[in-house]
């Protein structure tokens, strides 16, 4: 999700839009184009990347790949997305593309082992909506006021003269819907609904998409969520008395219920509804002493400050980082940062 109050950061300028259009338009007919989204891709990362890739196909780009760092397995909710045939494992990605386009990555570190393509590519273009973006591309389209990276992707497709079709729209709708919490978060502006209307006008079926994304979960994941929620802890005095609720899930939990790690991405939504806590946290084990941490705030705490202090990043109300040690040690560090991240009443 994006931060509706992204500070003084500005939307892309006319010159930046023109540079991005030129980067695509000047490609020779045999150019190799590589699309990359961030590690552990979510709906916005995948939807923006694949939707834009389908748009490039319509422009006649023939040598086109899409990829992301890490294991090449797509999360189950996204395995039906149009354009998935563009995906290749990171080891098969063009080593020296003419153009690399990065999606939804706020920094080079989010590209994992694919970061070297920024150096070997002829041109590096970055599409993103994180206010913390480090502007690591040669050409940057970073709009911190956009609800999702898909908003930026649609804007560039429009400037390239690519009309929306149902396949492109399905990808962009998934991206827009997931990063706005199915249009529930504060980032859901009139412009967001106007974009959704344009996408729906292509004939895509929002009910079918929502069922696939939000309302389908293996029974093993349901059991796993039940265990994780059962061990949740509420700390009303944390965050200056605004409250913290947190839980964790281990690799043993995943193995016992025969579930892949990506199922845990949705666990935060089951925790963040706790009425007594402004801040919610899920700590997910990825190695013996390594944890992927998701943080959410209802508005009293800037969790991006917590995440940045601990080596990560994100938005005021949604952020994350990689923690090391035990789960309790990771949460101790979070707890210590919360008071510094309180927002003015």
PDB file of C-alpha atoms in Angstrom, residues 131-327:
ATOM      1  CA  UNK A 131       8.380   7.678  -0.989  1.00  0.00           C
ATOM      2  CA  UNK A 132      11.592   6.047   0.247  1.00  0.00           C
ATOM      3  CA  UNK A 133      12.707   5.154  -3.293  1.00  0.00           C
ATOM      4  CA  UNK A 134      16.430   5.860  -3.698  1.00  0.00           C
ATOM      5  CA  UNK A 135      16.146   6.826  -7.402  1.00  0.00           C
ATOM      6  CA  UNK A 136      18.581   4.097  -8.378  1.00  0.00           C
ATOM      7  CA  UNK A 137      17.594   3.982 -12.046  1.00  0.00           C
ATOM      8  CA  UNK A 138      18.923   5.939 -14.965  1.00  0.00           C
ATOM      9  CA  UNK A 139      15.319   6.998 -15.629  1.00  0.00           C
ATOM     10  CA  UNK A 140      12.955   7.157 -12.646  1.00  0.00           C
ATOM     11  CA  UNK A 141       9.167   7.279 -12.614  1.00  0.00           C
ATOM     12  CA  UNK A 142       8.515   7.390  -8.878  1.00  0.00           C
ATOM     13  CA  UNK A 143       5.173   8.757  -7.707  1.00  0.00           C
ATOM     14  CA  UNK A 144       4.787   8.536  -3.912  1.00  0.00           C
ATOM     15  CA  UNK A 145       1.248   9.901  -4.233  1.00  0.00           C
ATOM     16  CA  UNK A 146       0.158   6.945  -6.388  1.00  0.00           C
ATOM     17  CA  UNK A 147      -1.842   4.234  -4.647  1.00  0.00           C
ATOM     18  CA  UNK A 148       0.157   1.506  -6.374  1.00  0.00           C
ATOM     19  CA  UNK A 149       2.950   1.036  -8.875  1.00  0.00           C
ATOM     20  CA  UNK A 150       0.250  -0.056 -11.321  1.00  0.00           C
ATOM     21  CA  UNK A 151      -0.924   3.577 -11.423  1.00  0.00           C
ATOM     22  CA  UNK A 152       2.497   4.560 -12.756  1.00  0.00           C
ATOM     23  CA  UNK A 153       2.520   1.613 -15.163  1.00  0.00           C
ATOM     24  CA  UNK A 154      -0.879   2.575 -16.573  1.00  0.00           C
ATOM     25  CA  UNK A 155       0.285   6.162 -16.972  1.00  0.00           C
ATOM     26  CA  UNK A 156       3.292   5.085 -19.008  1.00  0.00           C
ATOM     27  CA  UNK A 157       1.238   2.694 -21.143  1.00  0.00           C
ATOM     28  CA  UNK A 158      -1.149   5.558 -21.905  1.00  0.00           C
ATOM     29  CA  UNK A 159       1.716   7.840 -22.928  1.00  0.00           C
ATOM     30  CA  UNK A 160       3.060   5.066 -25.146  1.00  0.00           C
ATOM     31  CA  UNK A 161      -0.309   4.833 -26.876  1.00  0.00           C
ATOM     32  CA  UNK A 162      -1.082   1.288 -25.669  1.00  0.00           C
ATOM     33  CA  UNK A 163      -4.847   0.762 -25.263  1.00  0.00           C
ATOM     34  CA  UNK A 164      -6.081  -1.330 -22.375  1.00  0.00           C
ATOM     35  CA  UNK A 165      -7.356  -4.823 -23.110  1.00  0.00           C
ATOM     36  CA  UNK A 166      -8.792  -7.405 -20.734  1.00  0.00           C
ATOM     37  CA  UNK A 167      -5.458  -9.148 -20.089  1.00  0.00           C
ATOM     38  CA  UNK A 168      -3.560  -5.951 -19.312  1.00  0.00           C
ATOM     39  CA  UNK A 169      -6.488  -4.727 -17.219  1.00  0.00           C
ATOM     40  CA  UNK A 170      -6.684  -7.950 -15.176  1.00  0.00           C
ATOM     41  CA  UNK A 171      -3.025  -7.594 -14.179  1.00  0.00           C
ATOM     42  CA  UNK A 172      -3.321  -3.910 -13.317  1.00  0.00           C
ATOM     43  CA  UNK A 173      -6.580  -4.466 -11.411  1.00  0.00           C
ATOM     44  CA  UNK A 174      -4.954  -7.129  -9.230  1.00  0.00           C
ATOM     45  CA  UNK A 175      -2.104  -4.707  -8.546  1.00  0.00           C
ATOM     46  CA  UNK A 176      -4.410  -1.803  -7.718  1.00  0.00           C
ATOM     47  CA  UNK A 177      -6.783  -3.883  -5.610  1.00  0.00           C
ATOM     48  CA  UNK A 178      -4.115  -5.585  -3.511  1.00  0.00           C
ATOM     49  CA  UNK A 179      -2.170  -2.415  -2.727  1.00  0.00           C
ATOM     50  CA  UNK A 180      -5.311  -0.563  -1.646  1.00  0.00           C
ATOM     51  CA  UNK A 181      -6.517  -3.441   0.518  1.00  0.00           C
ATOM     52  CA  UNK A 182      -9.344  -4.178  -1.893  1.00  0.00           C
ATOM     53  CA  UNK A 183     -10.108  -0.416  -1.966  1.00  0.00           C
ATOM     54  CA  UNK A 184     -10.317  -0.146   1.847  1.00  0.00           C
ATOM     55  CA  UNK A 185      -7.195   1.875   2.661  1.00  0.00           C
ATOM     56  CA  UNK A 186      -6.788   5.658   2.812  1.00  0.00           C
ATOM     57  CA  UNK A 187      -4.954   5.602  -0.509  1.00  0.00           C
ATOM     58  CA  UNK A 188      -8.300   4.852  -2.207  1.00  0.00           C
ATOM     59  CA  UNK A 189      -8.890   8.229  -3.813  1.00  0.00           C
ATOM     60  CA  UNK A 190     -11.356   9.242  -6.543  1.00  0.00           C
ATOM     61  CA  UNK A 191      -8.500   8.736  -9.023  1.00  0.00           C
ATOM     62  CA  UNK A 192      -8.139   5.126  -7.828  1.00  0.00           C
ATOM     63  CA  UNK A 193     -11.807   4.427  -8.513  1.00  0.00           C
ATOM     64  CA  UNK A 194     -11.541   6.154 -11.889  1.00  0.00           C
ATOM     65  CA  UNK A 195      -8.654   3.880 -12.839  1.00  0.00           C
ATOM     66  CA  UNK A 196     -10.583   0.844 -11.600  1.00  0.00           C
ATOM     67  CA  UNK A 197     -13.496   1.933 -13.793  1.00  0.00           C
ATOM     68  CA  UNK A 198     -11.236   2.089 -16.855  1.00  0.00           C
ATOM     69  CA  UNK A 199      -9.954  -1.398 -16.106  1.00  0.00           C
ATOM     70  CA  UNK A 200     -13.436  -2.822 -15.501  1.00  0.00           C
ATOM     71  CA  UNK A 201     -14.627  -1.316 -18.779  1.00  0.00           C
ATOM     72  CA  UNK A 202     -12.474  -3.881 -20.619  1.00  0.00           C
ATOM     73  CA  UNK A 203     -14.801  -6.638 -19.410  1.00  0.00           C
ATOM     74  CA  UNK A 204     -12.799  -8.158 -16.578  1.00  0.00           C
ATOM     75  CA  UNK A 205     -14.848  -9.750 -13.793  1.00  0.00           C
ATOM     76  CA  UNK A 206     -13.999  -8.271 -10.371  1.00  0.00           C
ATOM     77  CA  UNK A 207     -15.901 -10.952  -8.469  1.00  0.00           C
ATOM     78  CA  UNK A 208     -13.849 -13.738 -10.031  1.00  0.00           C
ATOM     79  CA  UNK A 209     -10.605 -11.856  -9.445  1.00  0.00           C
ATOM     80  CA  UNK A 210     -11.443 -11.115  -5.812  1.00  0.00           C
ATOM     81  CA  UNK A 211     -12.348 -14.739  -5.127  1.00  0.00           C
ATOM     82  CA  UNK A 212      -9.006 -15.901  -6.509  1.00  0.00           C
ATOM     83  CA  UNK A 213      -6.985 -13.280  -4.639  1.00  0.00           C
ATOM     84  CA  UNK A 214      -8.763 -12.969  -1.298  1.00  0.00           C
ATOM     85  CA  UNK A 215     -11.197 -15.823  -0.780  1.00  0.00           C
ATOM     86  CA  UNK A 216      -9.261 -18.952  -1.683  1.00  0.00           C
ATOM     87  CA  UNK A 217      -6.881 -20.555   0.803  1.00  0.00           C
ATOM     88  CA  UNK A 218      -5.743 -24.185   1.339  1.00  0.00           C
ATOM     89  CA  UNK A 219      -7.102 -25.860   4.446  1.00  0.00           C
ATOM     90  CA  UNK A 220      -3.523 -26.319   5.655  1.00  0.00           C
ATOM     91  CA  UNK A 221      -3.074 -22.548   5.567  1.00  0.00           C
ATOM     92  CA  UNK A 222      -6.318 -22.087   7.519  1.00  0.00           C
ATOM     93  CA  UNK A 223      -5.002 -24.427  10.222  1.00  0.00           C
ATOM     94  CA  UNK A 224      -1.636 -22.648  10.220  1.00  0.00           C
ATOM     95  CA  UNK A 225      -3.294 -19.248  10.580  1.00  0.00           C
ATOM     96  CA  UNK A 226      -5.318 -20.597  13.491  1.00  0.00           C
ATOM     97  CA  UNK A 227      -2.149 -21.650  15.313  1.00  0.00           C
ATOM     98  CA  UNK A 228      -0.384 -18.350  14.631  1.00  0.00           C
ATOM     99  CA  UNK A 229      -3.375 -16.286  15.754  1.00  0.00           C
ATOM    100  CA  UNK A 230      -3.696 -18.482  18.842  1.00  0.00           C
ATOM    101  CA  UNK A 231      -0.192 -17.469  19.935  1.00  0.00           C
ATOM    102  CA  UNK A 232      -0.701 -13.734  19.240  1.00  0.00           C
ATOM    103  CA  UNK A 233       0.302 -11.396  22.056  1.00  0.00           C
ATOM    104  CA  UNK A 234      -1.305  -8.049  22.903  1.00  0.00           C
ATOM    105  CA  UNK A 235       0.787  -5.354  24.584  1.00  0.00           C
ATOM    106  CA  UNK A 236      -1.543  -2.419  25.346  1.00  0.00           C
ATOM    107  CA  UNK A 237       1.230  -0.268  26.811  1.00  0.00           C
ATOM    108  CA  UNK A 238       3.506  -0.431  23.774  1.00  0.00           C
ATOM    109  CA  UNK A 239       3.770   2.398  21.251  1.00  0.00           C
ATOM    110  CA  UNK A 240       3.112   5.053  23.856  1.00  0.00           C
ATOM    111  CA  UNK A 241      -0.039   3.295  24.994  1.00  0.00           C
ATOM    112  CA  UNK A 242      -1.458   2.894  21.492  1.00  0.00           C
ATOM    113  CA  UNK A 243      -0.879  -0.843  21.684  1.00  0.00           C
ATOM    114  CA  UNK A 244       1.024  -3.550  19.830  1.00  0.00           C
ATOM    115  CA  UNK A 245      -0.259  -6.941  18.725  1.00  0.00           C
ATOM    116  CA  UNK A 246       2.151  -9.465  17.269  1.00  0.00           C
ATOM    117  CA  UNK A 247       2.603 -13.082  16.404  1.00  0.00           C
ATOM    118  CA  UNK A 248       5.078 -15.295  14.605  1.00  0.00           C
ATOM    119  CA  UNK A 249       5.245 -18.347  12.356  1.00  0.00           C
ATOM    120  CA  UNK A 250       8.163 -20.730  11.977  1.00  0.00           C
ATOM    121  CA  UNK A 251       9.556 -22.960   9.276  1.00  0.00           C
ATOM    122  CA  UNK A 252       8.361 -25.907  11.364  1.00  0.00           C
ATOM    123  CA  UNK A 253       4.822 -24.480  11.210  1.00  0.00           C
ATOM    124  CA  UNK A 254       5.024 -24.351   7.422  1.00  0.00           C
ATOM    125  CA  UNK A 255       6.399 -27.876   7.182  1.00  0.00           C
ATOM    126  CA  UNK A 256       3.850 -29.317   9.608  1.00  0.00           C
ATOM    127  CA  UNK A 257       0.970 -27.943   7.535  1.00  0.00           C
ATOM    128  CA  UNK A 258       2.728 -28.547   4.198  1.00  0.00           C
ATOM    129  CA  UNK A 259       2.480 -24.902   3.162  1.00  0.00           C
ATOM    130  CA  UNK A 260       4.822 -22.654   1.125  1.00  0.00           C
ATOM    131  CA  UNK A 261       6.124 -19.454   2.753  1.00  0.00           C
ATOM    132  CA  UNK A 262       3.997 -17.096   0.647  1.00  0.00           C
ATOM    133  CA  UNK A 263       0.779 -18.129   2.418  1.00  0.00           C
ATOM    134  CA  UNK A 264       1.978 -16.136   5.432  1.00  0.00           C
ATOM    135  CA  UNK A 265       1.803 -12.837   3.518  1.00  0.00           C
ATOM    136  CA  UNK A 266      -1.923 -12.644   4.293  1.00  0.00           C
ATOM    137  CA  UNK A 267      -1.519 -13.396   8.011  1.00  0.00           C
ATOM    138  CA  UNK A 268      -1.013  -9.725   8.887  1.00  0.00           C
ATOM    139  CA  UNK A 269      -4.584  -8.977   7.776  1.00  0.00           C
ATOM    140  CA  UNK A 270      -5.932 -11.376  10.384  1.00  0.00           C
ATOM    141  CA  UNK A 271      -3.864  -9.715  13.110  1.00  0.00           C
ATOM    142  CA  UNK A 272      -4.218  -6.018  12.249  1.00  0.00           C
ATOM    143  CA  UNK A 273      -7.953  -5.976  13.000  1.00  0.00           C
ATOM    144  CA  UNK A 274      -7.225  -6.112  16.762  1.00  0.00           C
ATOM    145  CA  UNK A 275      -9.171  -3.200  18.239  1.00  0.00           C
ATOM    146  CA  UNK A 276      -6.825  -2.630  21.176  1.00  0.00           C
ATOM    147  CA  UNK A 277      -3.656  -2.133  19.121  1.00  0.00           C
ATOM    148  CA  UNK A 278      -2.613   0.545  16.645  1.00  0.00           C
ATOM    149  CA  UNK A 279       0.458  -1.412  15.536  1.00  0.00           C
ATOM    150  CA  UNK A 280       0.382  -4.997  14.317  1.00  0.00           C
ATOM    151  CA  UNK A 281       3.347  -7.185  13.505  1.00  0.00           C
ATOM    152  CA  UNK A 282       3.936 -10.638  12.018  1.00  0.00           C
ATOM    153  CA  UNK A 283       7.396 -12.216  12.288  1.00  0.00           C
ATOM    154  CA  UNK A 284       7.935 -14.971   9.696  1.00  0.00           C
ATOM    155  CA  UNK A 285      10.916 -17.293   9.874  1.00  0.00           C
ATOM    156  CA  UNK A 286      12.938 -17.670   6.674  1.00  0.00           C
ATOM    157  CA  UNK A 287      16.096 -19.271   8.147  1.00  0.00           C
ATOM    158  CA  UNK A 288      17.365 -20.449  11.534  1.00  0.00           C
ATOM    159  CA  UNK A 289      17.930 -16.919  12.853  1.00  0.00           C
ATOM    160  CA  UNK A 290      16.379 -14.815  10.088  1.00  0.00           C
ATOM    161  CA  UNK A 291      12.835 -13.419  10.021  1.00  0.00           C
ATOM    162  CA  UNK A 292      10.784 -11.451   7.502  1.00  0.00           C
ATOM    163  CA  UNK A 293       8.832  -8.849   9.459  1.00  0.00           C
ATOM    164  CA  UNK A 294       5.583  -7.154   8.390  1.00  0.00           C
ATOM    165  CA  UNK A 295       4.430  -4.031  10.234  1.00  0.00           C
ATOM    166  CA  UNK A 296       1.094  -2.197  10.002  1.00  0.00           C
ATOM    167  CA  UNK A 297      -0.289   0.906  11.709  1.00  0.00           C
ATOM    168  CA  UNK A 298      -3.817   2.273  11.955  1.00  0.00           C
ATOM    169  CA  UNK A 299      -2.519   5.839  12.003  1.00  0.00           C
ATOM    170  CA  UNK A 300      -0.858   6.665  15.306  1.00  0.00           C
ATOM    171  CA  UNK A 301       2.591   5.300  14.470  1.00  0.00           C
ATOM    172  CA  UNK A 302       4.854   5.735  11.434  1.00  0.00           C
ATOM    173  CA  UNK A 303       5.975   2.132  11.046  1.00  0.00           C
ATOM    174  CA  UNK A 304       8.268   3.065   8.166  1.00  0.00           C
ATOM    175  CA  UNK A 305      10.484   4.840  10.726  1.00  0.00           C
ATOM    176  CA  UNK A 306      10.670   1.617  12.711  1.00  0.00           C
ATOM    177  CA  UNK A 307      11.469  -0.417   9.610  1.00  0.00           C
ATOM    178  CA  UNK A 308      14.111   2.001   8.332  1.00  0.00           C
ATOM    179  CA  UNK A 309      15.789   2.087  11.753  1.00  0.00           C
ATOM    180  CA  UNK A 310      16.007  -1.709  11.603  1.00  0.00           C
ATOM    181  CA  UNK A 311      17.307  -1.904   8.032  1.00  0.00           C
ATOM    182  CA  UNK A 312      14.078  -2.025   6.015  1.00  0.00           C
ATOM    183  CA  UNK A 313      11.586   0.421   4.597  1.00  0.00           C
ATOM    184  CA  UNK A 314       8.051   1.017   3.402  1.00  0.00           C
ATOM    185  CA  UNK A 315       5.249   3.492   4.084  1.00  0.00           C
ATOM    186  CA  UNK A 316       3.933   5.198   7.190  1.00  0.00           C
ATOM    187  CA  UNK A 317       1.205   2.619   7.678  1.00  0.00           C
ATOM    188  CA  UNK A 318       2.795  -0.458   6.067  1.00  0.00           C
ATOM    189  CA  UNK A 319       6.455  -1.417   6.234  1.00  0.00           C
ATOM    190  CA  UNK A 320       8.829  -4.294   6.774  1.00  0.00           C
ATOM    191  CA  UNK A 321      12.393  -5.408   7.354  1.00  0.00           C
ATOM    192  CA  UNK A 322      14.554  -8.490   7.819  1.00  0.00           C
ATOM    193  CA  UNK A 323      15.285  -9.291  11.467  1.00  0.00           C
ATOM    194  CA  UNK A 324      17.914 -11.577  12.953  1.00  0.00           C
ATOM    195  CA  UNK A 325      18.045 -13.524  16.199  1.00  0.00           C
ATOM    196  CA  UNK A 326      15.033 -15.098  17.867  1.00  0.00           C
ATOM    197  CA  UNK A 327      11.465 -13.922  17.325  1.00  0.00           C
TER     198      UNK A 327
END
